[in-house]
Amino acid sequence: MEIIIQPTQQAATDVAARLIARLLIAKPHAVIGLATGSTPLSLYQSLISMNLDWSQATTFNLDEYIGLPREHPQSYHSFMWENLFKHINIRKENIHLPDGNATDIPQFCEDYENHILAAGGIDLQVLGIGTDGHIGFNEPTSSLASRTRIKTLTKQTCIDNARFFGSEEAVPKHVITMGIGTIMEARQNLLLAFGSHKARAIAEAVEGPITSIHPASILQMHPAVKVCLDDAAAGQLQRADYFRWVYENKPQWQMI
Ligand code: GLP
């Protein structure tokens, strides 16, 4: 894991945006895994302002609520169109999001996995992290080998996401999410976290034991993970000084 700590959210976002831009330029037909939530908003704004060519790129989103109409402002479908897709030149047919209204959810999930495979696998997966350590919507105790499937949200995640729905009760309880096994097959993972409310989840993911109680900790087993943090989200890392030192002393050819 490469831990990149920057003084501000914008500086950490800029590093992540440069990584994605570099991928899209080197591989115009890249397959990019995308995330929702408040964390990637600044990343999407930066990517939009870079005017990149997405015409050959393919995207797969991590997750979606079950039962929300696509047009609902809080569906991840709406989120992605509003905050990224309508601002870039991606082809509609190259965009993939879980369908929270699929009539046969297990079949849909199997098909989603097959679409990822048919696209050649995910080159780079963007991730946020829940305060309980979830990635995608893989809540604590999710199988570390899980594939795309239905999950039930924890009470904590419903509380965390109540701000988007007005109340905890209004948050859908069921979701479709890529599995942890699916995420681990991406060639690169790029985890972003900002703010002191994420500091404990990040410390457990980076420096804690690998355990399904803290799903993001499995990323320690992935060969190519970058974690972009602001100072606040790095606030509970015991080795923060070491991570800063490593980043400041990168050889020139490794600079991001
Ligand atoms: C949400 C999403 C995750 C996201 C996480 C953190 O529920 N399913 O993909 O990373 O929780 O959200 P936020 O970025 O708003 O803190």
PDB file of C-alpha atoms and ligand atoms in Angstrom:
ATOM      1  CA  MET A   1       0.000   0.000   0.000  1.00  0.00           C
ATOM      2  CA  GLU A   2       1.260   3.441  -0.813  1.00  0.00           C
ATOM      3  CA  ILE A   3      -0.071   5.988   1.646  1.00  0.00           C
ATOM      4  CA  ILE A   4      -0.100   9.523   0.244  1.00  0.00           C
ATOM      5  CA  ILE A   5      -0.833  12.189   2.853  1.00  0.00           C
ATOM      6  CA  GLN A   6      -1.453  15.720   1.681  1.00  0.00           C
ATOM      7  CA  PRO A   7      -2.228  18.825   3.751  1.00  0.00           C
ATOM      8  CA  THR A   8      -5.655  19.368   2.219  1.00  0.00           C
ATOM      9  CA  GLN A   9      -8.449  17.424   0.538  1.00  0.00           C
ATOM     10  CA  GLN A  10      -7.825  19.309  -2.695  1.00  0.00           C
ATOM     11  CA  ALA A  11      -4.126  18.410  -2.726  1.00  0.00           C
ATOM     12  CA  ALA A  12      -4.914  14.727  -2.091  1.00  0.00           C
ATOM     13  CA  THR A  13      -7.619  14.862  -4.768  1.00  0.00           C
ATOM     14  CA  ASP A  14      -5.148  16.351  -7.250  1.00  0.00           C
ATOM     15  CA  VAL A  15      -2.825  13.366  -6.788  1.00  0.00           C
ATOM     16  CA  ALA A  16      -5.711  10.951  -7.430  1.00  0.00           C
ATOM     17  CA  ALA A  17      -6.892  12.934 -10.468  1.00  0.00           C
ATOM     18  CA  ARG A  18      -3.376  12.892 -11.951  1.00  0.00           C
ATOM     19  CA  LEU A  19      -3.255   9.102 -11.559  1.00  0.00           C
ATOM     20  CA  ILE A  20      -6.523   8.652 -13.429  1.00  0.00           C
ATOM     21  CA  ALA A  21      -5.525  11.177 -16.104  1.00  0.00           C
ATOM     22  CA  ARG A  22      -2.245   9.358 -16.615  1.00  0.00           C
ATOM     23  CA  LEU A  23      -4.091   6.056 -17.029  1.00  0.00           C
ATOM     24  CA  LEU A  24      -6.596   7.497 -19.510  1.00  0.00           C
ATOM     25  CA  ILE A  25      -3.820   9.053 -21.584  1.00  0.00           C
ATOM     26  CA  ALA A  26      -1.681   5.884 -21.578  1.00  0.00           C
ATOM     27  CA  LYS A  27      -4.676   3.605 -22.169  1.00  0.00           C
ATOM     28  CA  PRO A  28      -7.621   5.468 -23.756  1.00  0.00           C
ATOM     29  CA  HIS A  29      -9.806   2.338 -23.590  1.00  0.00           C
ATOM     30  CA  ALA A  30      -9.157   1.909 -19.853  1.00  0.00           C
ATOM     31  CA  VAL A  31     -11.798   0.300 -17.649  1.00  0.00           C
ATOM     32  CA  ILE A  32     -12.332   2.438 -14.572  1.00  0.00           C
ATOM     33  CA  GLY A  33     -14.271   1.472 -11.478  1.00  0.00           C
ATOM     34  CA  LEU A  34     -16.109   4.372  -9.882  1.00  0.00           C
ATOM     35  CA  ALA A  35     -17.454   5.144  -6.431  1.00  0.00           C
ATOM     36  CA  THR A  36     -20.134   7.397  -4.996  1.00  0.00           C
ATOM     37  CA  GLY A  37     -20.614   9.198  -1.680  1.00  0.00           C
ATOM     38  CA  SER A  38     -19.258  12.606  -0.755  1.00  0.00           C
ATOM     39  CA  THR A  39     -15.598  11.567  -0.947  1.00  0.00           C
ATOM     40  CA  PRO A  40     -15.135  11.308  -4.749  1.00  0.00           C
ATOM     41  CA  LEU A  41     -17.021  14.541  -5.505  1.00  0.00           C
ATOM     42  CA  SER A  42     -13.874  16.678  -5.561  1.00  0.00           C
ATOM     43  CA  LEU A  43     -12.139  14.019  -7.681  1.00  0.00           C
ATOM     44  CA  TYR A  44     -14.920  14.145 -10.260  1.00  0.00           C
ATOM     45  CA  GLN A  45     -14.765  17.951 -10.326  1.00  0.00           C
ATOM     46  CA  SER A  46     -11.017  17.797 -10.949  1.00  0.00           C
ATOM     47  CA  LEU A  47     -11.408  15.194 -13.689  1.00  0.00           C
ATOM     48  CA  ILE A  48     -14.085  17.282 -15.393  1.00  0.00           C
ATOM     49  CA  SER A  49     -11.855  20.355 -15.322  1.00  0.00           C
ATOM     50  CA  MET A  50      -9.011  18.370 -16.933  1.00  0.00           C
ATOM     51  CA  ASN A  51     -11.041  17.880 -20.136  1.00  0.00           C
ATOM     52  CA  LEU A  52      -9.844  14.309 -20.600  1.00  0.00           C
ATOM     53  CA  ASP A  53     -10.896  12.116 -23.487  1.00  0.00           C
ATOM     54  CA  TRP A  54     -13.264   9.444 -22.139  1.00  0.00           C
ATOM     55  CA  SER A  55     -14.604   8.447 -25.576  1.00  0.00           C
ATOM     56  CA  GLN A  56     -13.069   4.975 -25.471  1.00  0.00           C
ATOM     57  CA  ALA A  57     -13.198   4.428 -21.701  1.00  0.00           C
ATOM     58  CA  THR A  58     -15.547   2.049 -19.906  1.00  0.00           C
ATOM     59  CA  THR A  59     -16.791   2.472 -16.344  1.00  0.00           C
ATOM     60  CA  PHE A  60     -18.281   0.158 -13.740  1.00  0.00           C
ATOM     61  CA  ASN A  61     -19.772   1.533 -10.561  1.00  0.00           C
ATOM     62  CA  LEU A  62     -19.331  -0.211  -7.255  1.00  0.00           C
ATOM     63  CA  ASP A  63     -22.837  -0.221  -5.906  1.00  0.00           C
ATOM     64  CA  GLU A  64     -26.448   0.947  -5.954  1.00  0.00           C
ATOM     65  CA  TYR A  65     -29.446   1.042  -3.634  1.00  0.00           C
ATOM     66  CA  ILE A  66     -32.160  -1.517  -4.284  1.00  0.00           C
ATOM     67  CA  GLY A  67     -35.659  -0.233  -4.977  1.00  0.00           C
ATOM     68  CA  LEU A  68     -34.904   3.447  -5.581  1.00  0.00           C
ATOM     69  CA  PRO A  69     -36.119   4.630  -8.976  1.00  0.00           C
ATOM     70  CA  ARG A  70     -33.155   5.480 -11.227  1.00  0.00           C
ATOM     71  CA  GLU A  71     -34.354   9.076 -11.378  1.00  0.00           C
ATOM     72  CA  HIS A  72     -34.405   9.433  -7.582  1.00  0.00           C
ATOM     73  CA  PRO A  73     -31.897  12.176  -6.731  1.00  0.00           C
ATOM     74  CA  GLN A  74     -30.130   9.871  -4.256  1.00  0.00           C
ATOM     75  CA  SER A  75     -29.800   6.880  -6.572  1.00  0.00           C
ATOM     76  CA  TYR A  76     -26.178   6.296  -7.490  1.00  0.00           C
ATOM     77  CA  HIS A  77     -27.329   6.342 -11.118  1.00  0.00           C
ATOM     78  CA  SER A  78     -28.473   9.966 -10.685  1.00  0.00           C
ATOM     79  CA  PHE A  79     -25.387  10.796  -8.645  1.00  0.00           C
ATOM     80  CA  MET A  80     -23.018   9.610 -11.360  1.00  0.00           C
ATOM     81  CA  TRP A  81     -24.844  11.373 -14.195  1.00  0.00           C
ATOM     82  CA  GLU A  82     -25.127  14.590 -12.228  1.00  0.00           C
ATOM     83  CA  ASN A  83     -21.569  14.667 -10.907  1.00  0.00           C
ATOM     84  CA  LEU A  84     -19.542  13.116 -13.716  1.00  0.00           C
ATOM     85  CA  PHE A  85     -21.077  11.478 -16.754  1.00  0.00           C
ATOM     86  CA  LYS A  86     -23.037  14.443 -18.142  1.00  0.00           C
ATOM     87  CA  HIS A  87     -19.866  16.551 -18.033  1.00  0.00           C
ATOM     88  CA  ILE A  88     -17.514  14.200 -19.943  1.00  0.00           C
ATOM     89  CA  ASN A  89     -17.523  12.611 -23.388  1.00  0.00           C
ATOM     90  CA  ILE A  90     -18.044   9.021 -22.230  1.00  0.00           C
ATOM     91  CA  ARG A  91     -20.314   6.868 -24.409  1.00  0.00           C
ATOM     92  CA  LYS A  92     -23.551   5.918 -22.699  1.00  0.00           C
ATOM     93  CA  GLU A  93     -23.160   2.267 -23.703  1.00  0.00           C
ATOM     94  CA  ASN A  94     -19.787   2.126 -21.915  1.00  0.00           C
ATOM     95  CA  ILE A  95     -21.281   3.109 -18.551  1.00  0.00           C
ATOM     96  CA  HIS A  96     -22.245   0.320 -16.167  1.00  0.00           C
ATOM     97  CA  LEU A  97     -24.059   0.689 -12.864  1.00  0.00           C
ATOM     98  CA  PRO A  98     -25.776  -1.989 -10.813  1.00  0.00           C
ATOM     99  CA  ASP A  99     -29.521  -1.956 -11.513  1.00  0.00           C
ATOM    100  CA  GLY A 100     -31.272  -1.576  -8.190  1.00  0.00           C
ATOM    101  CA  ASN A 101     -34.577  -2.382  -9.870  1.00  0.00           C
ATOM    102  CA  ALA A 102     -33.536  -5.630 -11.550  1.00  0.00           C
ATOM    103  CA  THR A 103     -36.289  -8.232 -11.276  1.00  0.00           C
ATOM    104  CA  ASP A 104     -33.811 -11.097 -10.889  1.00  0.00           C
ATOM    105  CA  ILE A 105     -31.084  -9.693  -8.650  1.00  0.00           C
ATOM    106  CA  PRO A 106     -28.837 -12.804  -8.434  1.00  0.00           C
ATOM    107  CA  GLN A 107     -28.892 -13.089 -12.248  1.00  0.00           C
ATOM    108  CA  PHE A 108     -28.157  -9.394 -12.616  1.00  0.00           C
ATOM    109  CA  CYS A 109     -25.183  -9.714 -10.247  1.00  0.00           C
ATOM    110  CA  GLU A 110     -23.786 -12.668 -12.183  1.00  0.00           C
ATOM    111  CA  ASP A 111     -24.190 -10.743 -15.439  1.00  0.00           C
ATOM    112  CA  TYR A 112     -22.436  -7.702 -13.925  1.00  0.00           C
ATOM    113  CA  GLU A 113     -19.410  -9.822 -13.062  1.00  0.00           C
ATOM    114  CA  ASN A 114     -19.427 -11.237 -16.594  1.00  0.00           C
ATOM    115  CA  HIS A 115     -19.587  -7.742 -18.109  1.00  0.00           C
ATOM    116  CA  ILE A 116     -16.513  -6.743 -16.087  1.00  0.00           C
ATOM    117  CA  LEU A 117     -14.681  -9.821 -17.358  1.00  0.00           C
ATOM    118  CA  ALA A 118     -15.795  -9.203 -20.941  1.00  0.00           C
ATOM    119  CA  ALA A 119     -14.489  -5.626 -20.725  1.00  0.00           C
ATOM    120  CA  GLY A 120     -11.071  -7.025 -19.812  1.00  0.00           C
ATOM    121  CA  GLY A 121     -11.261  -6.437 -16.059  1.00  0.00           C
ATOM    122  CA  ILE A 122     -11.010  -3.169 -14.143  1.00  0.00           C
ATOM    123  CA  ASP A 123      -7.748  -1.255 -14.607  1.00  0.00           C
ATOM    124  CA  LEU A 124      -8.269   1.138 -11.718  1.00  0.00           C
ATOM    125  CA  GLN A 125     -10.952   1.080  -9.051  1.00  0.00           C
ATOM    126  CA  VAL A 126     -11.775   4.251  -7.106  1.00  0.00           C
ATOM    127  CA  LEU A 127     -12.841   3.573  -3.523  1.00  0.00           C
ATOM    128  CA  GLY A 128     -14.122   5.539  -0.567  1.00  0.00           C
ATOM    129  CA  ILE A 129     -14.363   4.037   2.897  1.00  0.00           C
ATOM    130  CA  GLY A 130     -17.260   3.866   5.345  1.00  0.00           C
ATOM    131  CA  THR A 131     -16.712   4.827   8.968  1.00  0.00           C
ATOM    132  CA  ASP A 132     -17.141   1.114   9.724  1.00  0.00           C
ATOM    133  CA  GLY A 133     -14.451   0.179   7.191  1.00  0.00           C
ATOM    134  CA  HIS A 134     -16.762  -0.829   4.352  1.00  0.00           C
ATOM    135  CA  ILE A 135     -15.651  -0.559   0.734  1.00  0.00           C
ATOM    136  CA  GLY A 136     -18.378  -0.428  -1.875  1.00  0.00           C
ATOM    137  CA  PHE A 137     -21.239  -1.570   0.358  1.00  0.00           C
ATOM    138  CA  ASN A 138     -19.301  -4.549   1.723  1.00  0.00           C
ATOM    139  CA  GLU A 139     -20.229  -4.194   5.343  1.00  0.00           C
ATOM    140  CA  PRO A 140     -18.211  -5.692   8.234  1.00  0.00           C
ATOM    141  CA  THR A 141     -18.157  -9.527   8.120  1.00  0.00           C
ATOM    142  CA  SER A 142     -18.578  -9.546   4.327  1.00  0.00           C
ATOM    143  CA  SER A 143     -16.713 -12.487   2.877  1.00  0.00           C
ATOM    144  CA  LEU A 144     -13.287 -11.348   1.777  1.00  0.00           C
ATOM    145  CA  ALA A 145     -13.856 -13.463  -1.363  1.00  0.00           C
ATOM    146  CA  SER A 146     -17.359 -12.122  -2.095  1.00  0.00           C
ATOM    147  CA  ARG A 147     -18.613 -11.241  -5.570  1.00  0.00           C
ATOM    148  CA  THR A 148     -21.284  -8.800  -6.746  1.00  0.00           C
ATOM    149  CA  ARG A 149     -24.422  -9.510  -4.723  1.00  0.00           C
ATOM    150  CA  ILE A 150     -27.195  -8.135  -2.523  1.00  0.00           C
ATOM    151  CA  LYS A 151     -26.231  -6.816   0.904  1.00  0.00           C
ATOM    152  CA  THR A 152     -28.154  -5.432   3.869  1.00  0.00           C
ATOM    153  CA  LEU A 153     -26.752  -2.184   5.258  1.00  0.00           C
ATOM    154  CA  THR A 154     -25.704  -1.880   8.865  1.00  0.00           C
ATOM    155  CA  LYS A 155     -27.474   0.558  11.148  1.00  0.00           C
ATOM    156  CA  GLN A 156     -24.262   2.620  11.227  1.00  0.00           C
ATOM    157  CA  THR A 157     -24.243   3.037   7.440  1.00  0.00           C
ATOM    158  CA  CYS A 158     -27.932   3.999   7.476  1.00  0.00           C
ATOM    159  CA  ILE A 159     -27.120   6.624  10.122  1.00  0.00           C
ATOM    160  CA  ASP A 160     -24.123   7.857   8.086  1.00  0.00           C
ATOM    161  CA  ASN A 161     -26.173   8.120   4.885  1.00  0.00           C
ATOM    162  CA  ALA A 162     -29.286   9.613   6.528  1.00  0.00           C
ATOM    163  CA  ARG A 163     -27.916  13.043   5.616  1.00  0.00           C
ATOM    164  CA  PHE A 164     -28.668  12.302   1.962  1.00  0.00           C
ATOM    165  CA  PHE A 165     -32.221  11.053   2.602  1.00  0.00           C
ATOM    166  CA  GLY A 166     -33.468  13.330   5.373  1.00  0.00           C
ATOM    167  CA  SER A 167     -33.832  10.517   7.918  1.00  0.00           C
ATOM    168  CA  GLU A 168     -32.316   7.157   8.810  1.00  0.00           C
ATOM    169  CA  GLU A 169     -35.636   5.406   8.075  1.00  0.00           C
ATOM    170  CA  ALA A 170     -35.645   6.706   4.490  1.00  0.00           C
ATOM    171  CA  VAL A 171     -32.289   5.092   3.648  1.00  0.00           C
ATOM    172  CA  PRO A 172     -32.887   1.902   1.621  1.00  0.00           C
ATOM    173  CA  LYS A 173     -31.755  -1.105   3.622  1.00  0.00           C
ATOM    174  CA  HIS A 174     -30.702  -3.253   0.676  1.00  0.00           C
ATOM    175  CA  VAL A 175     -28.089  -2.660  -1.955  1.00  0.00           C
ATOM    176  CA  ILE A 176     -26.215  -4.347  -4.772  1.00  0.00           C
ATOM    177  CA  THR A 177     -22.453  -4.104  -4.391  1.00  0.00           C
ATOM    178  CA  MET A 178     -19.396  -5.445  -6.139  1.00  0.00           C
ATOM    179  CA  GLY A 179     -17.855  -7.991  -3.814  1.00  0.00           C
ATOM    180  CA  ILE A 180     -14.531  -7.729  -2.055  1.00  0.00           C
ATOM    181  CA  GLY A 181     -13.205 -10.441  -4.368  1.00  0.00           C
ATOM    182  CA  THR A 182     -14.356  -8.329  -7.334  1.00  0.00           C
ATOM    183  CA  ILE A 183     -12.589  -5.230  -5.981  1.00  0.00           C
ATOM    184  CA  MET A 184      -9.431  -7.215  -5.284  1.00  0.00           C
ATOM    185  CA  GLU A 185      -9.255  -8.237  -8.960  1.00  0.00           C
ATOM    186  CA  ALA A 186      -8.924  -4.625 -10.140  1.00  0.00           C
ATOM    187  CA  ARG A 187      -5.367  -4.060 -11.363  1.00  0.00           C
ATOM    188  CA  GLN A 188      -5.057  -0.948  -9.204  1.00  0.00           C
ATOM    189  CA  ASN A 189      -7.116   0.348  -6.307  1.00  0.00           C
ATOM    190  CA  LEU A 190      -7.236   4.005  -5.373  1.00  0.00           C
ATOM    191  CA  LEU A 191      -8.739   4.645  -1.943  1.00  0.00           C
ATOM    192  CA  LEU A 192      -9.607   8.208  -0.942  1.00  0.00           C
ATOM    193  CA  ALA A 193     -10.530   9.461   2.508  1.00  0.00           C
ATOM    194  CA  PHE A 194     -10.862  12.956   3.881  1.00  0.00           C
ATOM    195  CA  GLY A 195     -11.686  14.333   7.327  1.00  0.00           C
ATOM    196  CA  SER A 196     -11.090  13.269  10.910  1.00  0.00           C
ATOM    197  CA  HIS A 197     -14.285  11.151  10.927  1.00  0.00           C
ATOM    198  CA  LYS A 198     -12.452   8.711   8.626  1.00  0.00           C
ATOM    199  CA  ALA A 199      -9.211   8.618  10.643  1.00  0.00           C
ATOM    200  CA  ARG A 200     -10.034   5.520  12.674  1.00  0.00           C
ATOM    201  CA  ALA A 201     -11.300   3.560   9.669  1.00  0.00           C
ATOM    202  CA  ILE A 202      -8.120   4.431   7.761  1.00  0.00           C
ATOM    203  CA  ALA A 203      -5.818   3.487  10.635  1.00  0.00           C
ATOM    204  CA  GLU A 204      -7.535   0.107  10.948  1.00  0.00           C
ATOM    205  CA  ALA A 205      -7.431  -0.474   7.186  1.00  0.00           C
ATOM    206  CA  VAL A 206      -3.757   0.407   6.833  1.00  0.00           C
ATOM    207  CA  GLU A 207      -2.189  -0.612  10.138  1.00  0.00           C
ATOM    208  CA  GLY A 208      -4.676  -3.037  11.645  1.00  0.00           C
ATOM    209  CA  PRO A 209      -5.018  -6.778  11.153  1.00  0.00           C
ATOM    210  CA  ILE A 210      -6.624  -8.141   7.995  1.00  0.00           C
ATOM    211  CA  THR A 211     -10.122  -9.055   9.049  1.00  0.00           C
ATOM    212  CA  SER A 212     -13.612  -9.168   7.571  1.00  0.00           C
ATOM    213  CA  ILE A 213     -14.697  -7.038  10.547  1.00  0.00           C
ATOM    214  CA  HIS A 214     -12.869  -4.227   8.753  1.00  0.00           C
ATOM    215  CA  PRO A 215     -13.345  -4.980   5.055  1.00  0.00           C
ATOM    216  CA  ALA A 216     -10.933  -2.315   3.750  1.00  0.00           C
ATOM    217  CA  SER A 217      -8.072  -4.088   5.576  1.00  0.00           C
ATOM    218  CA  ILE A 218      -8.059  -6.723   2.791  1.00  0.00           C
ATOM    219  CA  LEU A 219      -6.445  -4.083   0.572  1.00  0.00           C
ATOM    220  CA  GLN A 220      -3.199  -4.896   2.409  1.00  0.00           C
ATOM    221  CA  MET A 221      -3.212  -8.070   0.280  1.00  0.00           C
ATOM    222  CA  HIS A 222      -3.545  -6.163  -3.017  1.00  0.00           C
ATOM    223  CA  PRO A 223      -0.318  -5.528  -4.930  1.00  0.00           C
ATOM    224  CA  ALA A 224      -1.177  -2.036  -6.224  1.00  0.00           C
ATOM    225  CA  VAL A 225      -3.106   0.201  -3.838  1.00  0.00           C
ATOM    226  CA  LYS A 226      -2.700   3.932  -3.390  1.00  0.00           C
ATOM    227  CA  VAL A 227      -4.416   5.634  -0.469  1.00  0.00           C
ATOM    228  CA  CYS A 228      -4.845   9.399  -0.855  1.00  0.00           C
ATOM    229  CA  LEU A 229      -5.563  11.161   2.428  1.00  0.00           C
ATOM    230  CA  ASP A 230      -5.729  14.647   3.826  1.00  0.00           C
ATOM    231  CA  ASP A 231      -3.972  15.325   7.136  1.00  0.00           C
ATOM    232  CA  ALA A 232      -7.195  14.827   9.107  1.00  0.00           C
ATOM    233  CA  ALA A 233      -7.937  11.355   7.695  1.00  0.00           C
ATOM    234  CA  ALA A 234      -4.305  10.394   8.395  1.00  0.00           C
ATOM    235  CA  GLY A 235      -4.647  11.637  11.976  1.00  0.00           C
ATOM    236  CA  GLN A 236      -4.630   8.195  13.648  1.00  0.00           C
ATOM    237  CA  LEU A 237      -1.913   6.546  11.554  1.00  0.00           C
ATOM    238  CA  GLN A 238       0.991   5.626  13.796  1.00  0.00           C
ATOM    239  CA  ARG A 239       3.392   5.698  10.845  1.00  0.00           C
ATOM    240  CA  ALA A 240       2.135   8.917   9.270  1.00  0.00           C
ATOM    241  CA  ASP A 241       5.601  10.511   9.449  1.00  0.00           C
ATOM    242  CA  TYR A 242       7.119   7.529   7.677  1.00  0.00           C
ATOM    243  CA  PHE A 243       4.471   7.651   4.923  1.00  0.00           C
ATOM    244  CA  ARG A 244       5.096  11.394   4.410  1.00  0.00           C
ATOM    245  CA  TRP A 245       8.841  10.800   4.288  1.00  0.00           C
ATOM    246  CA  VAL A 246       8.449   8.036   1.710  1.00  0.00           C
ATOM    247  CA  TYR A 247       6.313  10.241  -0.530  1.00  0.00           C
ATOM    248  CA  GLU A 248       8.668  13.211  -0.247  1.00  0.00           C
ATOM    249  CA  ASN A 249      11.656  11.016  -1.119  1.00  0.00           C
ATOM    250  CA  LYS A 250      10.242   9.159  -4.070  1.00  0.00           C
ATOM    251  CA  PRO A 251      12.661   8.725  -6.944  1.00  0.00           C
ATOM    252  CA  GLN A 252      11.883  11.164  -9.745  1.00  0.00           C
ATOM    253  CA  TRP A 253      10.560   8.447 -12.043  1.00  0.00           C
ATOM    254  CA  GLN A 254       7.971   7.406  -9.447  1.00  0.00           C
ATOM    255  CA  MET A 255       6.514  10.888  -9.005  1.00  0.00           C
ATOM    256  CA  ILE A 256       2.775  11.247  -9.462  1.00  0.00           C
TER     257      ILE A 256
HETATM  258  C1  GLP B   1     -21.157   4.874   0.944  1.00  0.00           C
HETATM  259  C2  GLP B   1     -20.747   4.157  -0.368  1.00  0.00           C
HETATM  260  C3  GLP B   1     -19.283   3.873  -0.382  1.00  0.00           C
HETATM  261  C4  GLP B   1     -18.587   5.091   0.169  1.00  0.00           C
HETATM  262  C5  GLP B   1     -18.843   5.218   1.629  1.00  0.00           C
HETATM  263  C6  GLP B   1     -18.362   6.526   2.227  1.00  0.00           C
HETATM  264  O1  GLP B   1     -22.204   4.331   1.623  1.00  0.00           O
HETATM  265  N1  GLP B   1     -21.450   2.970  -0.694  1.00  0.00           N
HETATM  266  O2  GLP B   1     -18.853   3.546  -1.697  1.00  0.00           O
HETATM  267  O3  GLP B   1     -17.200   4.973  -0.014  1.00  0.00           O
HETATM  268  O4  GLP B   1     -20.170   4.936   1.942  1.00  0.00           O
HETATM  269  O5  GLP B   1     -19.201   7.588   1.898  1.00  0.00           O
HETATM  270  P1  GLP B   1     -18.757   9.091   2.005  1.00  0.00           P
HETATM  271  O6  GLP B   1     -17.729   9.289   0.939  1.00  0.00           O
HETATM  272  O7  GLP B   1     -19.981   9.908   1.752  1.00  0.00           O
HETATM  273  O8  GLP B   1     -18.175   9.291   3.353  1.00  0.00           O
END
